[in-house]
XYZ file of C-alpha atoms in Angstrom:
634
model
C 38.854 0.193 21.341
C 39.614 2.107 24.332
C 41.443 0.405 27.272
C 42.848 1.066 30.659
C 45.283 -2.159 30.421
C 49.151 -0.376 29.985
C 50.338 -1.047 26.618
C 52.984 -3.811 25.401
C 56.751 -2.106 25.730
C 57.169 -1.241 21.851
C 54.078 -1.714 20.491
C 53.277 1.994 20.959
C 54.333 5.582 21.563
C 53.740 7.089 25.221
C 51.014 9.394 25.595
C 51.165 12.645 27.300
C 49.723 12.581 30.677
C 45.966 14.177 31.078
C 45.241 17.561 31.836
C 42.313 19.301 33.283
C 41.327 20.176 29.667
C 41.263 16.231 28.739
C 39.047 15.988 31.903
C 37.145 18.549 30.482
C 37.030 17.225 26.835
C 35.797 13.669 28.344
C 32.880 15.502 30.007
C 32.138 17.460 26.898
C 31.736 13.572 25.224
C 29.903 12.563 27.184
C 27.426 14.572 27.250
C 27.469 15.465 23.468
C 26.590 11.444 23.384
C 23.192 12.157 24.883
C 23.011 15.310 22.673
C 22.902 13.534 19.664
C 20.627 11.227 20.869
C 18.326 13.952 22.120
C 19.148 15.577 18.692
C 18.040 12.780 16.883
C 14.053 12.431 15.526
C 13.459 9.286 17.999
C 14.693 11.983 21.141
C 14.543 10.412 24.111
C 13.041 7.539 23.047
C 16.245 5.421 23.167
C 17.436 6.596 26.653
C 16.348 3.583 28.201
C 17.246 0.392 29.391
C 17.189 -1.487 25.773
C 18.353 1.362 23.805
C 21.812 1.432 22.288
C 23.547 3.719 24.748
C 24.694 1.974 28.075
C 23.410 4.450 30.171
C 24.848 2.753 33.516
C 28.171 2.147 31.855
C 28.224 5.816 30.791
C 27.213 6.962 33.877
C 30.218 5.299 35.700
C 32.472 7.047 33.126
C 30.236 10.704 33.720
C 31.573 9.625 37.419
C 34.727 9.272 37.095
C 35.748 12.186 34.874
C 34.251 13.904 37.628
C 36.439 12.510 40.106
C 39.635 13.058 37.810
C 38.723 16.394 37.230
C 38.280 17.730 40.750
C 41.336 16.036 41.646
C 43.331 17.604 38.910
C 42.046 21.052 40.356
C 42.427 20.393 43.738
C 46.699 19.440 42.831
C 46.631 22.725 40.561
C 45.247 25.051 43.189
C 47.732 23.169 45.917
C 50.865 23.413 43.891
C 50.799 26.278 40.968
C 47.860 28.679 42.355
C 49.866 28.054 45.669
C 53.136 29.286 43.938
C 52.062 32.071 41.922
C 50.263 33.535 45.284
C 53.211 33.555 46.970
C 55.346 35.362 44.348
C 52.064 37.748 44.256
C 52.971 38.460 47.926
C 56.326 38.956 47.319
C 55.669 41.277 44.890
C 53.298 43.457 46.416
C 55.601 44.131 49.190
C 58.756 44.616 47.390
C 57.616 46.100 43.997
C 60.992 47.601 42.503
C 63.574 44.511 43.490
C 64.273 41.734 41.898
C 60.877 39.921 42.429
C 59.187 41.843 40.051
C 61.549 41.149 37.498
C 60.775 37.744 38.332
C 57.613 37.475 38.230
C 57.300 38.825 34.942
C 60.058 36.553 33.058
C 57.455 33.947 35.059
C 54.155 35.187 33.119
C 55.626 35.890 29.996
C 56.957 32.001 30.366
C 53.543 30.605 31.116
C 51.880 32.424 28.659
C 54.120 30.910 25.969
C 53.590 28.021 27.554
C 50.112 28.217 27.419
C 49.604 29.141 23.963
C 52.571 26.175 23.390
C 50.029 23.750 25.220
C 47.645 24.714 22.872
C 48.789 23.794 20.356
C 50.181 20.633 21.295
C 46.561 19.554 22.497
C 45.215 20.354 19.155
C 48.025 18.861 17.376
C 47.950 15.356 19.277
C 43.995 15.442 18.795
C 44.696 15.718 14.911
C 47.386 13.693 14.704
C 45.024 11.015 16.609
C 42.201 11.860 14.233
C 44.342 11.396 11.367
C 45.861 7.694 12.318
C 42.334 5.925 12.874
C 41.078 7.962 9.243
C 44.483 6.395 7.756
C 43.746 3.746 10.098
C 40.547 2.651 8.208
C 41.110 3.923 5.177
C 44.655 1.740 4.635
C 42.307 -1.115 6.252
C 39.608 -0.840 3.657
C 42.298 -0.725 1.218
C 44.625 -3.667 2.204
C 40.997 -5.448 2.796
C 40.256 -4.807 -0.965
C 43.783 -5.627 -2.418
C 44.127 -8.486 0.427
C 40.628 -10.108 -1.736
C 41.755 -9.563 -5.392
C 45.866 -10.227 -4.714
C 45.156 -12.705 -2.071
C 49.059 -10.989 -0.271
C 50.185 -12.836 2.320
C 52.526 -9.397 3.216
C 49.453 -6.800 3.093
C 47.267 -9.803 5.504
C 50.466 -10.007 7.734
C 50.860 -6.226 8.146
C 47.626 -5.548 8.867
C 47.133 -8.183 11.418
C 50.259 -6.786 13.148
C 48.760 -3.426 13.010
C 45.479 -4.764 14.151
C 47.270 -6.348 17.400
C 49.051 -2.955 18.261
C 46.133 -0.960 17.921
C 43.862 -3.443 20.482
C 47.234 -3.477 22.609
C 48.403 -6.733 22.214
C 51.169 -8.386 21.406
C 52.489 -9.830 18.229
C 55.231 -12.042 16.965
C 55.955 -13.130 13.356
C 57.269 -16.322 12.046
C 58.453 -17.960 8.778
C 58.936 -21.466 8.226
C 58.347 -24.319 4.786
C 56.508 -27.210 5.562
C 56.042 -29.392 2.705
C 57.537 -26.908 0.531
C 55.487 -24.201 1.225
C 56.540 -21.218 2.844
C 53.950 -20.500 5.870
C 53.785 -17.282 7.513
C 52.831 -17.071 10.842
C 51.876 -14.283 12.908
C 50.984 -14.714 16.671
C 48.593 -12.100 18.134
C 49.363 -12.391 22.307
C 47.102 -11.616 25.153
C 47.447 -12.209 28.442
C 45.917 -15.628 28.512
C 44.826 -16.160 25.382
C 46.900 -16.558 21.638
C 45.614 -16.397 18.265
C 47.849 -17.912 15.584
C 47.069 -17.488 12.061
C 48.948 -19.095 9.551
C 49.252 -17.473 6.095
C 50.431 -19.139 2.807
C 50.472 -18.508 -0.586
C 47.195 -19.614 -1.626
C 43.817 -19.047 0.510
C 43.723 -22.776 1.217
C 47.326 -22.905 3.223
C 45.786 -20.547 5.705
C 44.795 -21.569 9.158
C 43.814 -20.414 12.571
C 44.156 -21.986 15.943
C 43.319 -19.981 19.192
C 44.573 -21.348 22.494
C 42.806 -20.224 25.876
C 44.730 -21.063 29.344
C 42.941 -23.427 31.421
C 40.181 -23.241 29.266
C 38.925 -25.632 26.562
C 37.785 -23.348 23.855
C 35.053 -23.991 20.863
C 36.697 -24.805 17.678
C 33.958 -23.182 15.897
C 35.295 -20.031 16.756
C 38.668 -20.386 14.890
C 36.045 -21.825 11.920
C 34.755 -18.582 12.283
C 37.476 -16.116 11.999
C 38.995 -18.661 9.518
C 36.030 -18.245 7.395
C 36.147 -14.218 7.538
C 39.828 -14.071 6.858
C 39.489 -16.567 3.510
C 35.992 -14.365 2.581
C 38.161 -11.290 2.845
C 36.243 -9.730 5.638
C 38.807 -8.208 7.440
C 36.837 -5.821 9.147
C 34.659 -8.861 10.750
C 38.112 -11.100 11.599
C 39.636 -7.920 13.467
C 35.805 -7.420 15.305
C 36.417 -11.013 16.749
C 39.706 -10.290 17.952
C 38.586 -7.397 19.551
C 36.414 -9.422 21.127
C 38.537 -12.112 22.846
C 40.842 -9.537 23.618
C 38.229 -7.974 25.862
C 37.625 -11.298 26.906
C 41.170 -12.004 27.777
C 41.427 -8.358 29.872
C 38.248 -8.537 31.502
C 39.587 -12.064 33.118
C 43.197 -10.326 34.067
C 41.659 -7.527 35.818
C 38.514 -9.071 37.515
C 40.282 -12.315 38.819
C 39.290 -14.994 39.565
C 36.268 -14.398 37.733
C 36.685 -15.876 34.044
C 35.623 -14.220 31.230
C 36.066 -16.859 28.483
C 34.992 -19.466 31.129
C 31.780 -17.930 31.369
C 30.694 -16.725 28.145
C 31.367 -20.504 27.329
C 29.079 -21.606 30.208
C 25.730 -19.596 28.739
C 26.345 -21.027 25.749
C 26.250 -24.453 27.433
C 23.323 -23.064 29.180
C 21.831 -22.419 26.199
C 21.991 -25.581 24.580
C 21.091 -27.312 27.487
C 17.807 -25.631 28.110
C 17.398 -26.275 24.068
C 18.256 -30.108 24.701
C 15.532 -30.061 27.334
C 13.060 -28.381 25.480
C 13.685 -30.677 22.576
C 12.923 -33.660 24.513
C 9.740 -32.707 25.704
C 8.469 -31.448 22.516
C 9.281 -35.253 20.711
C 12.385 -33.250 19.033
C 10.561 -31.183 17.152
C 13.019 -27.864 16.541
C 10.250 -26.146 14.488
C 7.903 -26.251 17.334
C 11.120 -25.323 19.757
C 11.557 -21.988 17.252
C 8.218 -21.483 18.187
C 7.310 -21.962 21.887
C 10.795 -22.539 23.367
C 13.799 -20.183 23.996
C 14.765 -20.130 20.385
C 17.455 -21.784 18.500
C 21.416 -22.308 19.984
C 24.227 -21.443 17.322
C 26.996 -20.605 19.048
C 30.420 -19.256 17.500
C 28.431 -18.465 14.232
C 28.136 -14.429 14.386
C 30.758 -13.480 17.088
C 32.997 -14.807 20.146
C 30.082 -15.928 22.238
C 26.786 -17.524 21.764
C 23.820 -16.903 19.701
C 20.353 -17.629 19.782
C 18.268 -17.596 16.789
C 14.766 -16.669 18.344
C 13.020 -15.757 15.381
C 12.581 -16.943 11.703
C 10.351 -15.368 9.046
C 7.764 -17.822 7.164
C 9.221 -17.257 4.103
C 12.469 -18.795 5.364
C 11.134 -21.427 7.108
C 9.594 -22.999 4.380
C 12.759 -22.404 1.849
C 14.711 -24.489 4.093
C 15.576 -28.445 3.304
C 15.469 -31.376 5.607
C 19.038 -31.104 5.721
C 19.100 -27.655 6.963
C 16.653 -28.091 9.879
C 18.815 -31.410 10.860
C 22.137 -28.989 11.270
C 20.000 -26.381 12.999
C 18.515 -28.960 15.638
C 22.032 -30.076 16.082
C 23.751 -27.177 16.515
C 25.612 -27.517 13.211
C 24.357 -24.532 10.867
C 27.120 -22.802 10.841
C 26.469 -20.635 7.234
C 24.347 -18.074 8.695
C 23.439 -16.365 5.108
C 21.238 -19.136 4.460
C 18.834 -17.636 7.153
C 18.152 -14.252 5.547
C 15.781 -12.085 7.388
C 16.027 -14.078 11.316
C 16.318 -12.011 14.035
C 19.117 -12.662 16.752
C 20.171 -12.280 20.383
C 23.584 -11.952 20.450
C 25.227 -12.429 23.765
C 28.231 -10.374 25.541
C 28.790 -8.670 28.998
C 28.390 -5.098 29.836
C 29.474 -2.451 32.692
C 26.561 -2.986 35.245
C 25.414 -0.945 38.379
C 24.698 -3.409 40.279
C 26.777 -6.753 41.132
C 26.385 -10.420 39.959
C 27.520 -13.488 40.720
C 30.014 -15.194 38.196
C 30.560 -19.082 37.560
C 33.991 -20.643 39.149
C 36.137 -22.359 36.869
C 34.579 -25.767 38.371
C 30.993 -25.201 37.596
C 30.291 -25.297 33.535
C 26.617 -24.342 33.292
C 23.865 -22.772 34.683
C 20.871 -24.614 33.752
C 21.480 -28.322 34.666
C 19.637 -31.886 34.047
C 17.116 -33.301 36.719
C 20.206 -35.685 37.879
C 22.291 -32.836 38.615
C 24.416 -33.334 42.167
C 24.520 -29.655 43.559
C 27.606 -30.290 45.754
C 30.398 -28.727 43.422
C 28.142 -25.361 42.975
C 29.686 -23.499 45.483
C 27.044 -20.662 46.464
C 24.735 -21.791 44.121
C 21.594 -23.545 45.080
C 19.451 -25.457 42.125
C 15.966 -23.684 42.352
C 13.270 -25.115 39.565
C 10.688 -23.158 37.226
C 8.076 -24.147 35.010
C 8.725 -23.603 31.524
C 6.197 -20.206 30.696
C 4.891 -22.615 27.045
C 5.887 -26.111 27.486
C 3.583 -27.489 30.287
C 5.475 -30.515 31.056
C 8.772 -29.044 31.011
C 10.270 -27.862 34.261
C 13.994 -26.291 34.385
C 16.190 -26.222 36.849
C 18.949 -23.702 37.219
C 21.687 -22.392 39.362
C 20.730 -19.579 41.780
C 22.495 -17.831 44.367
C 20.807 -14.952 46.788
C 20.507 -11.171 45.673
C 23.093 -9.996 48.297
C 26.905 -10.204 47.988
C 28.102 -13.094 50.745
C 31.029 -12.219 53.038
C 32.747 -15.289 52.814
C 35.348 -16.878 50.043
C 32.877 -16.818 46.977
C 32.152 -12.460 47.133
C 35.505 -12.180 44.980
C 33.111 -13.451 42.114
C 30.852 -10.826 42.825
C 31.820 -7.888 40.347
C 29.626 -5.076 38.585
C 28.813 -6.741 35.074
C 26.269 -8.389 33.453
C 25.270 -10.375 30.405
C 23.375 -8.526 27.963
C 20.972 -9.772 24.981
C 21.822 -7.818 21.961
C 18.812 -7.704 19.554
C 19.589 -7.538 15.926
C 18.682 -6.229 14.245
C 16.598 -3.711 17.195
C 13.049 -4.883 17.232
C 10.176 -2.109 16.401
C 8.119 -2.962 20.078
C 4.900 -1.545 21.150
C 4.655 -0.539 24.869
C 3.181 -3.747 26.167
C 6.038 -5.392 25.228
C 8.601 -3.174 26.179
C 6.470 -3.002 29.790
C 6.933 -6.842 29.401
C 10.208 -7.299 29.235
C 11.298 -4.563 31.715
C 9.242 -6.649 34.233
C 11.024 -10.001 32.869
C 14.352 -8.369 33.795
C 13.712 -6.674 36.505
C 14.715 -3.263 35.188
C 12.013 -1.462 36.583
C 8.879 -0.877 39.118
C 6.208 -1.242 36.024
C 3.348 -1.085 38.734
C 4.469 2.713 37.991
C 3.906 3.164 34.979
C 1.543 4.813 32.734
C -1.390 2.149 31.412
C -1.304 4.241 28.659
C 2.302 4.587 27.450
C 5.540 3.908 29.156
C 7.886 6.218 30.372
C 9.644 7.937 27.642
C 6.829 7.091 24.781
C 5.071 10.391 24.882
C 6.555 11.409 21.847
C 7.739 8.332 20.185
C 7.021 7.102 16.578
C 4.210 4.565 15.636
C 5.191 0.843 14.780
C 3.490 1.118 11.397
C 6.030 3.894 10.851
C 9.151 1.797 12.119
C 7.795 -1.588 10.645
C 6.396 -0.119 7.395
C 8.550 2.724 6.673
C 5.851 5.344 6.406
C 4.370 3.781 3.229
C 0.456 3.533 3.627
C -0.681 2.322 -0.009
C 1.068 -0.730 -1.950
C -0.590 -2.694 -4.909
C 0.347 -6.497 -4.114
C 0.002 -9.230 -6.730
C -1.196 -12.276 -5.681
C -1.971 -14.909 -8.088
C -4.757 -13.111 -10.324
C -5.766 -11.263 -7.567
C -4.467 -7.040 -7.873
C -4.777 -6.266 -3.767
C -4.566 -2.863 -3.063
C -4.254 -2.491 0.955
C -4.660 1.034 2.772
C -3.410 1.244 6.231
C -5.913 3.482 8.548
C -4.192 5.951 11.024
C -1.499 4.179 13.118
C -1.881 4.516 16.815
C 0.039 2.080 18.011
C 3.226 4.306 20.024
C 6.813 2.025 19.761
C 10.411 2.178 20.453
C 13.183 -0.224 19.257
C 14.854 -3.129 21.632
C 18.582 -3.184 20.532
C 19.550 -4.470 24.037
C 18.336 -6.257 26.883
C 20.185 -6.441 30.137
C 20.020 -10.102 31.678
C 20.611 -10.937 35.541
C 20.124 -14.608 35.357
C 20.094 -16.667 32.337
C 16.994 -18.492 33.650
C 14.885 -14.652 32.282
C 16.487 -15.492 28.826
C 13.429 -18.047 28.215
C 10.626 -15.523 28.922
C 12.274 -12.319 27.332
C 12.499 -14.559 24.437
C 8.999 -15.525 24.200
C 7.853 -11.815 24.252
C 10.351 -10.373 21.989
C 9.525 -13.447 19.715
C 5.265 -12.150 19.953
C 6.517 -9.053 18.696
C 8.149 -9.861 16.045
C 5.261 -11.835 14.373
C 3.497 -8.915 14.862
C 5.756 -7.145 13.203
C 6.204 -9.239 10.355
C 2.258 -9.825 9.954
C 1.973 -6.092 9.910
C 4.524 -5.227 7.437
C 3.222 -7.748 5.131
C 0.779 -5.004 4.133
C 3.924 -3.131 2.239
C 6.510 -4.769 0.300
C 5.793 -7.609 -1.786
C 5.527 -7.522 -5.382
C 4.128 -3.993 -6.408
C 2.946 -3.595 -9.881
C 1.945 -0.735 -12.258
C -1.355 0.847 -12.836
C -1.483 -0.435 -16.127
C -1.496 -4.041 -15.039
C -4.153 -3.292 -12.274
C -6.526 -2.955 -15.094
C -6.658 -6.829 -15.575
C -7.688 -9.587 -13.056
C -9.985 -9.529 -10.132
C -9.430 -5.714 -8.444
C -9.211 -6.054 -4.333
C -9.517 -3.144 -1.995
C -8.429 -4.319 2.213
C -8.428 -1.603 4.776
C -6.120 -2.834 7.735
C -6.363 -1.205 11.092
C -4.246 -1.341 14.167
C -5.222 0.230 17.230
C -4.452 -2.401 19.807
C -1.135 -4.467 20.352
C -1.426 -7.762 18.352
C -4.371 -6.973 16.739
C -5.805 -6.500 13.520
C -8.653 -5.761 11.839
C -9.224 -6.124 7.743
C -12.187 -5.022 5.633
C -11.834 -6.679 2.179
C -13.598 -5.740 -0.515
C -13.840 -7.241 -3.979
C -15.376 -4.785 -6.623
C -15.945 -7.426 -9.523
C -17.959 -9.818 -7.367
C -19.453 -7.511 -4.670
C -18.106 -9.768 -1.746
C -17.288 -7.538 1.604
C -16.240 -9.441 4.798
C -14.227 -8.469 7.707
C -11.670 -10.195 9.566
C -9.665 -9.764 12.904
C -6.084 -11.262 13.561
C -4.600 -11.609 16.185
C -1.176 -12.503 17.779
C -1.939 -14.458 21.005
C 0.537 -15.134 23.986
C 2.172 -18.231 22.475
C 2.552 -16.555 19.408
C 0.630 -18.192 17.220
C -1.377 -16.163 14.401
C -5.407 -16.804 15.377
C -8.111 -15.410 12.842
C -11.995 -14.505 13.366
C -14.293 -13.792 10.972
C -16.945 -10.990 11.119
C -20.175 -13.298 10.693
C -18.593 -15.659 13.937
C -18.210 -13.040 15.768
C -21.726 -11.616 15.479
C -20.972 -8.409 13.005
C -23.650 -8.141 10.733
C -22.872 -5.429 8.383
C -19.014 -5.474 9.041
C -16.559 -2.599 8.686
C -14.118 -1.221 10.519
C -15.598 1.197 13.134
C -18.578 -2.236 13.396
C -14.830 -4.406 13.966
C -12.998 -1.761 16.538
C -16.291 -2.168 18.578
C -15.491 -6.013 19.098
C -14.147 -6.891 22.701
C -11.541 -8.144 22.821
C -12.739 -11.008 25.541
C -14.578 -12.389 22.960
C -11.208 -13.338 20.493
C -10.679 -16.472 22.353
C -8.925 -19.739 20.872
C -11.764 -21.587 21.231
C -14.059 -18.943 18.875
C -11.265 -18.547 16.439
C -11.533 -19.954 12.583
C -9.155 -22.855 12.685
C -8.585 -23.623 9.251
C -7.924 -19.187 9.015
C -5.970 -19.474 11.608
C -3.702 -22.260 10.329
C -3.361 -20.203 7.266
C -2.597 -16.971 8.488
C 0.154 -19.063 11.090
C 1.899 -20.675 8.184
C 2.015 -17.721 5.706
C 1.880 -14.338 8.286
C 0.911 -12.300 5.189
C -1.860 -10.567 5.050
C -2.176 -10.556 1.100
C -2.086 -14.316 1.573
C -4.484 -14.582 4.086
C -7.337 -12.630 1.613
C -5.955 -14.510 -1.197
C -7.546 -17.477 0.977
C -10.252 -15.512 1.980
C -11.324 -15.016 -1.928
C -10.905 -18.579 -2.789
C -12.516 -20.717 -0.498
């Protein structure tokens, strides 16, 4: 992790100064970044707002190697050009004295020089190369022996090593209590401390973090106490990282706090949860499905969470007991939800300037008894929840423009950004969607047909189904075979979403949540139980065509051979994301298949015309095989 912070005295060596070639080699990064992308089969495709390159942040950095660069020329041309002219003078006019003599001692000297700078460059480069390899490699190792020896020594070194190489300091100390000798080693930032105590068996060890100023979440030491007693080294040293960027990021921005408000939008968070809770009669299913997802802070990293997605198939493994720790905030064993989809919270370099929370003000969204007096330049401004009807949230807002009074020190270029994982296969409406939602972009500009950047991009039925067109499902006694027609839907993947205000976290939510039971309807055509050709030759033989050539839509022809029974359906995904079904006899297709289907408008796939008990099956299963299983036997 790169920093610009000085390091501790003794915790590493000095590093040579820069050089127009390290100017140069920072420029050459840089741009081999968008190389590879460009390189890569998506192309340009993932330049863009949501894709996994900051391209502001990167920008910044293009920028300033610039800057440094021109700089460094500038102070070579001034001072050695400068020199070297005026020996060249000297020279010229007196060829035979002592000057020429001079001056070539002076280029034989800076050609060894130069050929000694060399290779010093390319021996600092490989010695750098070398440490993180050795780096990782003794990490993987000591991670491995740290899990079968369970060492207290190998965990202590490498937690020592892991606090030089982030920059920060560390202190080890040894003391018995109760007989037991506990190890403790003390990893030091500037206002935050991470102490980890280490004894001889797993169960001696412990980890306390204290924040100044700041009352911190205890889940987050249950957290990195988890990953150290799991062995997950690798995952323990990613949360340090990230409290140590924390911890920097509130040194060098002052008086903006870091900590303070990556605490705050996960307050946020579970406030607009609590209030979305209360007017749905606490039902948390129903908030999973209409609201701004599920709050479980501390559980994947040093920040909050927000579980805004959860596959059928997991929803319907889970016990009473699990939904009652999820509603409350409480789930903190994140492997029991296999297959959900996350936003994961954390701030990012930003172009333009926001305004932070002050120590004194805790949240963003507040309760309808909120006094506004201690929020500084914040005003309380309400919206209407986009699903719940009755539900109207209020939240902290301040103008656009940076004030010139006391409160623009809390005005700084960084934002909070939505990380989607895993990145979420999106179709163009959606990706128009949430560009408008965030305000990345004039979308009155852009193409109806594709968005900027999509001429060339993959289909979703390539990124949800993985190219794979034909797949024999088994289905009770039912053998389903299920051929996809041609995709045309065009797609890119979401992997980040750049927030403003937390108040657009609701609505971004809602679409990216549409999308994904899309998604999951759609790759229910590949994927479940796939069985031989010799097996096919027993039980009730089904043949469905599927066909997407509109965003949330689907058409099926099913046809069974035994019984002679053809019938068409259409599915679609509607706003509120909820699964709604028609069949081809309701919706006036006589003679159904799929070019009769295609031909349906789609004004006429209203709620009110929809198949409700279809519907209600195709919402609790979101499989397709499923949903013609039904089809066949009722």
């Amino acid at each position: 992790m790169s920093t610009s912070n000085p390091p501790v005295p003794g915790t590493e060596p000095l590093r040579p100064p820069r050089t127009i070639s390290d100017e140069f080699r920072t420029l050459q990064s840089t741009v081999d970044l968008f190389q590879r992308q460009l390189d890569s089969p998506s192309g340009t495709i993932n330049l863009h707002p949501f894709g996994p390159v900051n391209t502001a942040q990167t920008h910044t950095t293009f920028v300033q190697s610039c800057n440094r660069l021109r700089s460094s020329l500038l102070a070579y041309r001034d001072t050695t050009l400068a020199s070297w002219g005026q020996l060249l003078a000297a020279f010229m006019q007196h060829p035979d004295t002592h000057t020429a003599i001079a001056s070539k001692r002076a280029r034989v000297a800076v050609q060894e020089l130069g050929e000694m700078h060399k290779v010093t460059d390319a021996l600092y480069e490989d010695i750098s190369g070398c440490q993180k390899i050795l780096f990782d490699a003794a990490g993987d190792a000591i991670s491995r022996t740290v899990v079968g020896a369970k060492s207290p020594t190998l965990l202590a070194e490498r937690l020592r090593a892991c606090a030089k190489c982030l920059g920060l300091a560390h202190y080890t100390d040894v003391q018995r209590r109760d007989d037991i000798e506990i190890t403790t080693v003390t990893l030091a930032g500037g206002i935050s401390v991470i102490d980890v105590d280490i004894g001889p068996r797993w169960d001696h060890m412990h980890v306390k973090i204290s924040v100044s100023d700041v009352t911190h979440d205890s889940r987050i030491d249950s957290l990195m106490l988890k990953r150290l007693q799991t062995g997950d080294i690798h995952g323990f040293e990613t949360m340090v990282e990230e409290l140590a960027q924390l911890d920097r990021l509130t040194q060098t921005k002052s008086p903006v706090n870091f900590i303070h408000n990556t605490f705050a939008v996960a307050t946020t968070l579970a406030e607009i949860q609590k209030q979305e809770l209360e007017a749905l009669d606490g039902d948390i299913m129903r908030v999973l499905k209409c609201g701004s997802g599920v709050v479980l802070p501390y559980v994947r990293h040093v920040g909050p969470s927000t579980l805004y997605f959860m596959p059928a198939v997991v929803q319907h493994g889970l016990s009473d007991e699990d939904w009652a720790r999820i509603k409350s905030n409480t789930m903190h064993e994140v492997t029991q939800l296999p297959g959900c989809l996350w936003l994961d919270f954390a701030w990012e370099l930003s172009n333009k300037q926001h305004c932070f929370l002050s120590e004194q003000v805790e949240q963003y969204c507040v309760s309808a008894d909120h006094m506004a007096d201690d929020s500084g330049p914040f005003s309380v401004v309400s919206h209407q929840h986009p699903l719940i009807h009755n539900l109207e949230l209020q939240f902290l807002e301040t103008s656009d423009s940076k004030p010139q009074d006391q409160n623009a020190d809390y005005w700084i270029p960084y934002t909070l950004v939505a990380r989607v994982s895993p990145a979420l296969p999106s179709c163009a409406l959606t990706v128009r969607a949430v560009m408008a939602a965030t305000g990345q972009s004039d979308t009155s500009s852009v193409s109806q047909d594709s968005p900027r950047l999509l001429e060339d991009a993959p289909t979703l039925e390539r990124l949800v189904c993985a190219n794979t067109a034909r797949i024999v499902h088994n289905v009770g006694p039912t053998k389903m075979q299920i051929n996809m027609e041609a995709p045309q839907i065009r797609a890119w993947s979401i992997c980040r979403v750049p927030i403003a205000h937390v108040r657009e976290i609701v609505e971004v939510v809602l679409l990216l949540r549409r999308q994904a039971v899309f998604n999951e309807l759609l790759g229910s055509c590949v994927g479940i139980t796939t069985v031989d050709s010799e097996s096919m030759e027993t039980g009730a033989s089904v043949t469905v065509k599927t066909f997407a050539n509109d965003p949330f839509r689907i058409d099926m022809y099913v046809q069974a051979e035994q019984t002679g029974v053809s019938m068409g359906v259409v599915l679609r995904v509607s706003e509120d994301s909820c699964i709604l079904a028609w069949t081809h006899q309701a919706l006036g297709v006589l003679d159904s298949d799929l070019t009769d289907m295609s031909n349906i408008p789609a004004a006429s796939l209203t709620k009110a015309t929809s198949h409700a008990v279809l519907s209600k099956a195709a919402a609790i299963s979101s499989s397709i095989p499923i949903i013609v299983h039904w089809l066949l036997t009722h």
